[in-house]
Structures are given as structure tokens and as C-alpha cells.
mmCIF file of the C-alpha atoms, coordinates in Angstrom:
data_MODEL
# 
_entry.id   MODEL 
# 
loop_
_atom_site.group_PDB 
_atom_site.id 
_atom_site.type_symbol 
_atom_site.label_atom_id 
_atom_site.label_alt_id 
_atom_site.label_comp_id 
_atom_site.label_asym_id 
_atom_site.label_entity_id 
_atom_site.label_seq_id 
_atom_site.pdbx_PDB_ins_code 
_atom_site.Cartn_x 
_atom_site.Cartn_y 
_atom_site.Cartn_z 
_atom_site.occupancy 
_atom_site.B_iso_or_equiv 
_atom_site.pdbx_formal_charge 
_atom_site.auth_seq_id 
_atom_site.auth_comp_id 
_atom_site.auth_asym_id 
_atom_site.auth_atom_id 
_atom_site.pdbx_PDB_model_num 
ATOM 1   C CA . UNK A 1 1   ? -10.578 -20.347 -32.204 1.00 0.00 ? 1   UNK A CA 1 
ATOM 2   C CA . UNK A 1 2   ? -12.962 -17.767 -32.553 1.00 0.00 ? 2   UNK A CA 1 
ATOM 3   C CA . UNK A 1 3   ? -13.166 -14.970 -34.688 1.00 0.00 ? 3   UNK A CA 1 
ATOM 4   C CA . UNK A 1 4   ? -12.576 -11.378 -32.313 1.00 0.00 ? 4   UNK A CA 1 
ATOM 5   C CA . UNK A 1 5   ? -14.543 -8.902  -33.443 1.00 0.00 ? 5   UNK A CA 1 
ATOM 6   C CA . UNK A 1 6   ? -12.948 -5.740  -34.545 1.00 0.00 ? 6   UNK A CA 1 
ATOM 7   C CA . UNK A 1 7   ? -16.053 -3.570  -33.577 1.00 0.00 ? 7   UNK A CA 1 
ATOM 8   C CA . UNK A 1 8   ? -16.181 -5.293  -30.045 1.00 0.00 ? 8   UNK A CA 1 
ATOM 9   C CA . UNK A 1 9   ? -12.950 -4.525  -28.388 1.00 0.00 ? 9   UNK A CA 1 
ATOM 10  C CA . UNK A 1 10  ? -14.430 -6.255  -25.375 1.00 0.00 ? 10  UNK A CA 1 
ATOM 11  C CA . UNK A 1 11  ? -14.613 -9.666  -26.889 1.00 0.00 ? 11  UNK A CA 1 
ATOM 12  C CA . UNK A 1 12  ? -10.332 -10.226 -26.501 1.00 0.00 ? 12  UNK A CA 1 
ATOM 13  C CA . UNK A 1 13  ? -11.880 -12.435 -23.830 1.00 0.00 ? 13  UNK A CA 1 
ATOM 14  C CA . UNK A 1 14  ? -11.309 -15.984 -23.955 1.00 0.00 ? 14  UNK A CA 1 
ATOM 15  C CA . UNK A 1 15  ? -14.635 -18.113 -25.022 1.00 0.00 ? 15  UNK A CA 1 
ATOM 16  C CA . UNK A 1 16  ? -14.545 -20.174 -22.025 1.00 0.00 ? 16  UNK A CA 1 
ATOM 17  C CA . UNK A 1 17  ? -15.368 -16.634 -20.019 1.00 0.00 ? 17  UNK A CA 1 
ATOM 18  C CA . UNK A 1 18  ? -17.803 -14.975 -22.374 1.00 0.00 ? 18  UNK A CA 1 
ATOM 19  C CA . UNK A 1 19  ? -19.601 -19.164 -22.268 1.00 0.00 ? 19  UNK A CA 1 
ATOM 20  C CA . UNK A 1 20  ? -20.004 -18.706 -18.638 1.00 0.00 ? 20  UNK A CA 1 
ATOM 21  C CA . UNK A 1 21  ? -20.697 -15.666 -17.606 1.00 0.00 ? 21  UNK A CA 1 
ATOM 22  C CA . UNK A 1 22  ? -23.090 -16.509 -15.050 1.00 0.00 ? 22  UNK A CA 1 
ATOM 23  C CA . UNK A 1 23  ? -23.383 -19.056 -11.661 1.00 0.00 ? 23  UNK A CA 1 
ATOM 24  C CA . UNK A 1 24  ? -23.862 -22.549 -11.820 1.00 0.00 ? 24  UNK A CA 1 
ATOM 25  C CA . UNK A 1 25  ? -24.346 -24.586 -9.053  1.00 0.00 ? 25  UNK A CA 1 
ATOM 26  C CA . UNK A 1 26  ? -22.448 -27.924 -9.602  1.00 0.00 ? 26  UNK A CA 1 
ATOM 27  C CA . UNK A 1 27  ? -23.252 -29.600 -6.171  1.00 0.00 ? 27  UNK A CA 1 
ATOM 28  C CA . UNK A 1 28  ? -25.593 -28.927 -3.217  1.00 0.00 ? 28  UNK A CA 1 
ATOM 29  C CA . UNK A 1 29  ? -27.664 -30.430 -0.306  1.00 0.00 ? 29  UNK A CA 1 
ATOM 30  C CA . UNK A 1 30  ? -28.589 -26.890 1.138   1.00 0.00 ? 30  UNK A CA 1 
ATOM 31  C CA . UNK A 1 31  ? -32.262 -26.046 1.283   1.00 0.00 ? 31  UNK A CA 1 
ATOM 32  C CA . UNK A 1 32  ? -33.555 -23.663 -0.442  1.00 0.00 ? 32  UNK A CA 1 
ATOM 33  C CA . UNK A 1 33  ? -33.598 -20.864 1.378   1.00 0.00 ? 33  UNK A CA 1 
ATOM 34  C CA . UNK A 1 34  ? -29.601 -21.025 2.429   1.00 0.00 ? 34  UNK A CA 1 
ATOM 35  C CA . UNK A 1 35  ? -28.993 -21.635 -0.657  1.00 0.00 ? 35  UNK A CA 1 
ATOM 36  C CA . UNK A 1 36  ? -30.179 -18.888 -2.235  1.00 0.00 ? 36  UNK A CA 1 
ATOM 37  C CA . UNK A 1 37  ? -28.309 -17.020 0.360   1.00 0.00 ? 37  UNK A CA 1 
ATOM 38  C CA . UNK A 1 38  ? -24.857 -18.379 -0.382  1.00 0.00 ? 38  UNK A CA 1 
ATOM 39  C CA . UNK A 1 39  ? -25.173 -17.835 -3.809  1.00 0.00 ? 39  UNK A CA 1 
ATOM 40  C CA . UNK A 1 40  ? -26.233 -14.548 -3.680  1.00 0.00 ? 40  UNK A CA 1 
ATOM 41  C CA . UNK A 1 41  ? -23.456 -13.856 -1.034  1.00 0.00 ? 41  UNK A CA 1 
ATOM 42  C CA . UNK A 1 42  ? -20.874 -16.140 -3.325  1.00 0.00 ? 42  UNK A CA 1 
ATOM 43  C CA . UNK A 1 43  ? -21.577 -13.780 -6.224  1.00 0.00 ? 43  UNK A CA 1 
ATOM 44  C CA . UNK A 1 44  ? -21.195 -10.515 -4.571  1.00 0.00 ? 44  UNK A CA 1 
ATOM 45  C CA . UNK A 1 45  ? -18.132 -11.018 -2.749  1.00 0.00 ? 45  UNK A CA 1 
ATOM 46  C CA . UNK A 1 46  ? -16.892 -12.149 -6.153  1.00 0.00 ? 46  UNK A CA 1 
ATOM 47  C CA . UNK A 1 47  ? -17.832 -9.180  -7.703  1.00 0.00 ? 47  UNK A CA 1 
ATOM 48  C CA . UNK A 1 48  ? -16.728 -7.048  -4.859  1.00 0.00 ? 48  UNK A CA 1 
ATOM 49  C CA . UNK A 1 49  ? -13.324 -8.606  -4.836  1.00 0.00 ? 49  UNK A CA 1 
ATOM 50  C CA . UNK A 1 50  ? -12.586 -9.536  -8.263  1.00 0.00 ? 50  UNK A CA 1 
ATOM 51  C CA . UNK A 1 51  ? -8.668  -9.549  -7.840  1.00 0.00 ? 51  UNK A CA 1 
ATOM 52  C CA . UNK A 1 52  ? -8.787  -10.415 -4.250  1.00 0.00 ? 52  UNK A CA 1 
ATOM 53  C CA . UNK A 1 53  ? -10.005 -14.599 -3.770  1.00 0.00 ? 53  UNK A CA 1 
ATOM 54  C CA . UNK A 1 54  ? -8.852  -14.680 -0.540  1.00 0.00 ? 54  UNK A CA 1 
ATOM 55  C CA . UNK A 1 55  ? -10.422 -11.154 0.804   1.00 0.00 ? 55  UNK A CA 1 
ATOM 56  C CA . UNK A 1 56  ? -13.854 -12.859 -1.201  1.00 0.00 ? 56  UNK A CA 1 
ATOM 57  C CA . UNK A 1 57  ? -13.886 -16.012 0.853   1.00 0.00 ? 57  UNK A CA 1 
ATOM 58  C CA . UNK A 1 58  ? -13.099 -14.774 4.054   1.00 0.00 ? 58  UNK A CA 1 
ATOM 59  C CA . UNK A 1 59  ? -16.336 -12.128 3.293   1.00 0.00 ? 59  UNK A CA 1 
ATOM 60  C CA . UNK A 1 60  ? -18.646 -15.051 2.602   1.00 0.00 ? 60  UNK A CA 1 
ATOM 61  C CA . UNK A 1 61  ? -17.378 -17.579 5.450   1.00 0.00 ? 61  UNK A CA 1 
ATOM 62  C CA . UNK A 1 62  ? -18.373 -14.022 7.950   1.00 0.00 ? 62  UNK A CA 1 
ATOM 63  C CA . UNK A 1 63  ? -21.903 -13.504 6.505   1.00 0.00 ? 63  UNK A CA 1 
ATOM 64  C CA . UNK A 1 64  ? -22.508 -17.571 6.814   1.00 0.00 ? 64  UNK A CA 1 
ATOM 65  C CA . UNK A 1 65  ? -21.188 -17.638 10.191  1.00 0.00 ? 65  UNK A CA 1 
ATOM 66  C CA . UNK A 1 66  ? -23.617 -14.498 10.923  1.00 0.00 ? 66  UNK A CA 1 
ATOM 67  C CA . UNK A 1 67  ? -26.576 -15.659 9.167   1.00 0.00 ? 67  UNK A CA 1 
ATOM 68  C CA . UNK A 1 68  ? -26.312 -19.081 9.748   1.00 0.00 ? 68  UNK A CA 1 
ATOM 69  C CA . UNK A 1 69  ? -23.799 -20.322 13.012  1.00 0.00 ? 69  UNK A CA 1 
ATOM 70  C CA . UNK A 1 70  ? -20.223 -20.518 13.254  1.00 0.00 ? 70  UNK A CA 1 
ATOM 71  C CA . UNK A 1 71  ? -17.642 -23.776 11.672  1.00 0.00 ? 71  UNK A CA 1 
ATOM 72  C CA . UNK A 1 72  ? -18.683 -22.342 8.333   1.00 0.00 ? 72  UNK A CA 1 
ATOM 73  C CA . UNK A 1 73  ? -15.461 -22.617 5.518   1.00 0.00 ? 73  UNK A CA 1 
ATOM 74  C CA . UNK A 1 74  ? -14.888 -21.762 2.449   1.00 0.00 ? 74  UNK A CA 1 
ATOM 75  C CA . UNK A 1 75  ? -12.329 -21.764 -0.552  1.00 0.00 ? 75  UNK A CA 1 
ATOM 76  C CA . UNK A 1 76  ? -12.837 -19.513 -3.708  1.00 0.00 ? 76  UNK A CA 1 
ATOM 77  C CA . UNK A 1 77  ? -9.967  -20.039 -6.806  1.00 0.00 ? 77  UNK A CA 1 
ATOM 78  C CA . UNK A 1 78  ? -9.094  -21.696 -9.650  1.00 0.00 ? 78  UNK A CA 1 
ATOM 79  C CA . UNK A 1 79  ? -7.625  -25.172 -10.293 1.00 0.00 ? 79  UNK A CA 1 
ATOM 80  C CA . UNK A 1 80  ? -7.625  -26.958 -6.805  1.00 0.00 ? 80  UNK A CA 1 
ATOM 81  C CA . UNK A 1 81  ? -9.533  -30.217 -5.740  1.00 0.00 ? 81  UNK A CA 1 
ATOM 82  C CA . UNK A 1 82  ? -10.789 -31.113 -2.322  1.00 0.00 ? 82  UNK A CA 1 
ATOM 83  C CA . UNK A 1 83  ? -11.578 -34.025 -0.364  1.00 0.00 ? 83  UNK A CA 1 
ATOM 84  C CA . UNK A 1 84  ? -13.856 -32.854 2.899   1.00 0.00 ? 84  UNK A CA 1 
ATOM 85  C CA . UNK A 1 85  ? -16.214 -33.790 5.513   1.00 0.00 ? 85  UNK A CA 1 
ATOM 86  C CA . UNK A 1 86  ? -18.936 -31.441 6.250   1.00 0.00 ? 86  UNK A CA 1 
ATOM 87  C CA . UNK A 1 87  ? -22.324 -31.184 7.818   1.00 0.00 ? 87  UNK A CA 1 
ATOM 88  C CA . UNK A 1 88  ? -25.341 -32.997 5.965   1.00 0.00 ? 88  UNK A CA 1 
ATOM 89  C CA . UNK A 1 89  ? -27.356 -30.263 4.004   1.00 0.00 ? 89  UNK A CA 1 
ATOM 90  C CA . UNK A 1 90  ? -24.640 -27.987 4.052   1.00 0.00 ? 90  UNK A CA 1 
ATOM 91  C CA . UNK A 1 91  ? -22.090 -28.526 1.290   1.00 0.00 ? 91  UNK A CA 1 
ATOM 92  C CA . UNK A 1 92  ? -22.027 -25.688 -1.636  1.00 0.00 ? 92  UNK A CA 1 
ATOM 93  C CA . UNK A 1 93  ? -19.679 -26.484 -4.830  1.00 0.00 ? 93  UNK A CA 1 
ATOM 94  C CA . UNK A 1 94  ? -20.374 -23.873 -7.505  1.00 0.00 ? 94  UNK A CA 1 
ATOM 95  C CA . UNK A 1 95  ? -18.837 -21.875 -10.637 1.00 0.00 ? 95  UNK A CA 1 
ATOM 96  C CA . UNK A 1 96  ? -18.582 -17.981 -10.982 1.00 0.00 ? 96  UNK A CA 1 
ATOM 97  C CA . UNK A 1 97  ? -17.866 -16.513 -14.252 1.00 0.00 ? 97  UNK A CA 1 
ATOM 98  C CA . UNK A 1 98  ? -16.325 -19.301 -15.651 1.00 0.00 ? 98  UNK A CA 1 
ATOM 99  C CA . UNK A 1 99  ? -13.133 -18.679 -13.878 1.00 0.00 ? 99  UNK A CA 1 
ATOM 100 C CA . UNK A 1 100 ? -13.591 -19.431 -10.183 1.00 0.00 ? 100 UNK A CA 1 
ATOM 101 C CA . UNK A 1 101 ? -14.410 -22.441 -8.323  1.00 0.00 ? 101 UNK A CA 1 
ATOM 102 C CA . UNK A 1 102 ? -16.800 -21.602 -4.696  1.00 0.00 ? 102 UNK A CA 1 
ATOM 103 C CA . UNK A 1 103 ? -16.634 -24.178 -1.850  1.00 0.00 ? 103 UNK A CA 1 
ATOM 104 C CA . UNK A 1 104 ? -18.725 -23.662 0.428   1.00 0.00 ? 104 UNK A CA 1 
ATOM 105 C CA . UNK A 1 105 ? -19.241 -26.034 3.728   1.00 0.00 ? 105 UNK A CA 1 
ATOM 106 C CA . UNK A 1 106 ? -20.241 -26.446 7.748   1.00 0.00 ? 106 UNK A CA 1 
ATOM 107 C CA . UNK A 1 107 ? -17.835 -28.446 9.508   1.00 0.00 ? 107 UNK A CA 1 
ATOM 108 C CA . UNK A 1 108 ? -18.054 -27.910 13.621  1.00 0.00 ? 108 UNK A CA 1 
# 
């Protein structure tokens, strides 16, 4: 286990969180440009709803459906698996701060 630092009380954190404190895209077939766009919109509804997974997803299935046609779903959390069937180049499976889990699909 690591050390905390007494000067730091931020660092009560676990290491697993302070590791992977950024996005990481684990599986796509989006282009580019949609994909940039769900992450982006992943990461701030995240952000914006840090306490809130359900409030998160429901804000970044809305700005999909907007941006990019309706039968858009998607599932933000921690420790669930999936089986699905979705559109071809538009399946999204990413990590958020090392905590959540973003699915992200197109299923009409």
C-alpha cells in the first residue's frame, strides 16, 4: 500500500483513482469525429454529475440523440457487464476516472 502523504491531505485517495485520472477508451468503431464528441460529452456529464450516474447517462444518450439521431443508449457505473447488439461504427466502451465504466451504443 502506498505511503499517504502527510503534507497532501488530498492523496487519502485510493491509487487505483489517483492511476487513472483521465479517459481511456477501451473499445470503439466510431469515426473520428463522433468520437471525439462522445467523449467529450462522456466526460462532462461525468463531471457535471459526479454523484448522479444515472442523471449523467441520460444527459449523454440526449446530446447523441440530438447530434447524431435517435435509438442512441447508454449505461455509466461501476461493476456491471453487458452483452449487446448495436449499430456497426457505433459502439463506445470507455473508462472515466478510474471509477466509472461509459457504454455508449446505437441500436434502432
Amino acid at each position: 500500500m502506498a505511503d499517504v502523504d502527510a503534507a497532501n491531505p488530498e492523496s487519502n485517495e485510493p491509487d487505483y483513482k489517483r492511476l487513472h485520472a483521465y479517459s481511456l477508451v477501451r473499445n470503439t468503431d466510431m469515426d473520428d469525429e463522433m468520437l471525439s464528441e462522445a467523449v467529450d460529452t462522456a466526460v462532462t456529464a461525468c463531471d457535471k454529475f459526479p454523484e448522479n450516474m444515472e442523471a449523467a447517462a441520460q444527459m449523454l444518450k440526449q446530446a447523441m440523440d440530438t447530434k447524431f439521431g435517435p435509438s442512441w443508449h447508454a449505461v455509466i457505473g461501476e461493476g456491471f457487464g453487458f452483452e449487446i447488439t448495436y449499430e456497426v461504427k457505433n459502439l463506445l466502451y470507455m473508462f472515466h476516472n478510474g471509477a466509472y465504466s461509459i457504454c455508449l451504443w446505437k441500436c434502432a
